[in-house]
Structures are given as C-alpha cells and as structure tokens.
Short mmCIF file of C-alpha atoms in Angstrom, two decimals:
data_model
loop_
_atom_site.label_atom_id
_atom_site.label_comp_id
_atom_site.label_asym_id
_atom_site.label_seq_id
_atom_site.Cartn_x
_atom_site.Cartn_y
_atom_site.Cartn_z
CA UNK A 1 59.16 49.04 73.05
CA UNK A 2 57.15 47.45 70.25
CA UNK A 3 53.53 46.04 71.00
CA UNK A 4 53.20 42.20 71.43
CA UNK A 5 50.77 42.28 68.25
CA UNK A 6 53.71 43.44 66.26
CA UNK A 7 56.76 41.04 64.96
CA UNK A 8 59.30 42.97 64.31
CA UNK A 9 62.29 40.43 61.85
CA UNK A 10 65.90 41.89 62.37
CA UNK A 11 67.58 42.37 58.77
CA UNK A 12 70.57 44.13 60.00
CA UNK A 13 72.51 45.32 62.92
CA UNK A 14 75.18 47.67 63.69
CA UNK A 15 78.25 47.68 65.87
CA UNK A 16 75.89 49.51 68.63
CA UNK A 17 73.11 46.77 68.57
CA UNK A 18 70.34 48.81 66.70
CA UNK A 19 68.36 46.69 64.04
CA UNK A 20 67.02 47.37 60.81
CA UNK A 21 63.96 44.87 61.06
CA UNK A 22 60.78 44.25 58.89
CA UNK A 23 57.92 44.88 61.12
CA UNK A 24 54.69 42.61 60.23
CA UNK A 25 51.31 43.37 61.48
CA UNK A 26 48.46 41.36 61.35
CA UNK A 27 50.31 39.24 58.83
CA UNK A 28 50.83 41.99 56.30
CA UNK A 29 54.17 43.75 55.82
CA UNK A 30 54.32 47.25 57.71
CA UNK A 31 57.75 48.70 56.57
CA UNK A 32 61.33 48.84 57.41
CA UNK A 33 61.69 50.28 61.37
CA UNK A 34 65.38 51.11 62.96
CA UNK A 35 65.02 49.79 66.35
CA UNK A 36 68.35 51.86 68.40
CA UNK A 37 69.24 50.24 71.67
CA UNK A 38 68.66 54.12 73.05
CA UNK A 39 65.52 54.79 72.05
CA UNK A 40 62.29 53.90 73.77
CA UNK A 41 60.20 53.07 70.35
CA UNK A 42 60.84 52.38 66.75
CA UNK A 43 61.49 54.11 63.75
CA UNK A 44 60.20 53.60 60.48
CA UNK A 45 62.89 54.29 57.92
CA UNK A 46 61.14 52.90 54.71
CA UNK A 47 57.55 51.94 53.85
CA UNK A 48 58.23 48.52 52.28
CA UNK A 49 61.20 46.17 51.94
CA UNK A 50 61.32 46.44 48.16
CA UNK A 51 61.98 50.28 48.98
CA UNK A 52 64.54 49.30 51.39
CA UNK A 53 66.54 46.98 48.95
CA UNK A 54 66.42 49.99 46.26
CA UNK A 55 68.06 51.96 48.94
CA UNK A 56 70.51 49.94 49.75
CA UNK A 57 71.52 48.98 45.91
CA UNK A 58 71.47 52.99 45.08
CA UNK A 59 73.92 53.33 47.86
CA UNK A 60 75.94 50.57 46.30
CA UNK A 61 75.96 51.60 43.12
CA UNK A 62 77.10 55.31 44.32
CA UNK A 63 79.99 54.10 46.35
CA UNK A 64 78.35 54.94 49.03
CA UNK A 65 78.14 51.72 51.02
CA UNK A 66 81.43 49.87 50.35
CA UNK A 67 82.70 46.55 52.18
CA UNK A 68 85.55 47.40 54.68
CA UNK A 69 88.92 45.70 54.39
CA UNK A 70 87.45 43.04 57.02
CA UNK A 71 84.50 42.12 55.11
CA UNK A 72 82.04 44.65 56.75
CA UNK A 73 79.33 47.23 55.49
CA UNK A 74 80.58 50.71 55.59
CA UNK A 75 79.65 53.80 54.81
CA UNK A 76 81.21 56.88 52.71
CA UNK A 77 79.84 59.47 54.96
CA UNK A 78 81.04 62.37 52.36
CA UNK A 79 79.38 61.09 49.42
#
C-alpha cells in the first residue's frame, strides 16, 4: 500500500470500494491515483487534478458519463 509520507484524499469511489484520490507529497500535488481494493499499490491515472476535471467534463459533454435513474455516475461503455 501507499507510503506513510504520502496522503492520498479520496475524490471518488465505486460500487467495489476502489478510490480515485489526489495523492499529495511533501505538500505539493502528485496526481490523480486509482487505489482498487485488489491491487497491492496505486495507480496514477492523471498527472494533476485540473487534468482530471477536464476528463471528467469531456466525458460529460460526450454522453459518456450520464447520471443513472437513481442519481448515480454511470458510464456509456460503447461510446
């Protein structure tokens, strides 16, 4: 798992408990890292939270991220 000189901020979650979280070392931002409840170490999905929001709005914008009839992200995984 992550180092204790890492802090690692959860941003989102999924139904399987993995988090999207903003890792911060030494007091600077270090990217966007998925940490997946089956996996031993983190993965870093985006270099900076301003490139994560731009994902995130893209996907919007390109129906591919949609809210589910019960209020929930989901995903339009043929788009």
């Amino acid at each position: 798992m992550p180092n204790g000189e890492d802090e690692y901020y959860p941003i989102l979650v999924n139904y399987s408990s993995d988090f999207y979280t903003l890792k911060v070392s030494e007091g600077k931002e270090n990217g966007i890292f998925l940490i997946e409840h089956d996996f031993d170490y983190p993965t870093k999905v985006h270099n900076s939270f301003e490139d994560f929001l731009r994902t995130i709005i893209a996907c919007y914008q390109e129906k591919i991220y949609f809210l589910d009839d019960d209020g929930y992200l989901d995903m339009n995984f043929d788009e």
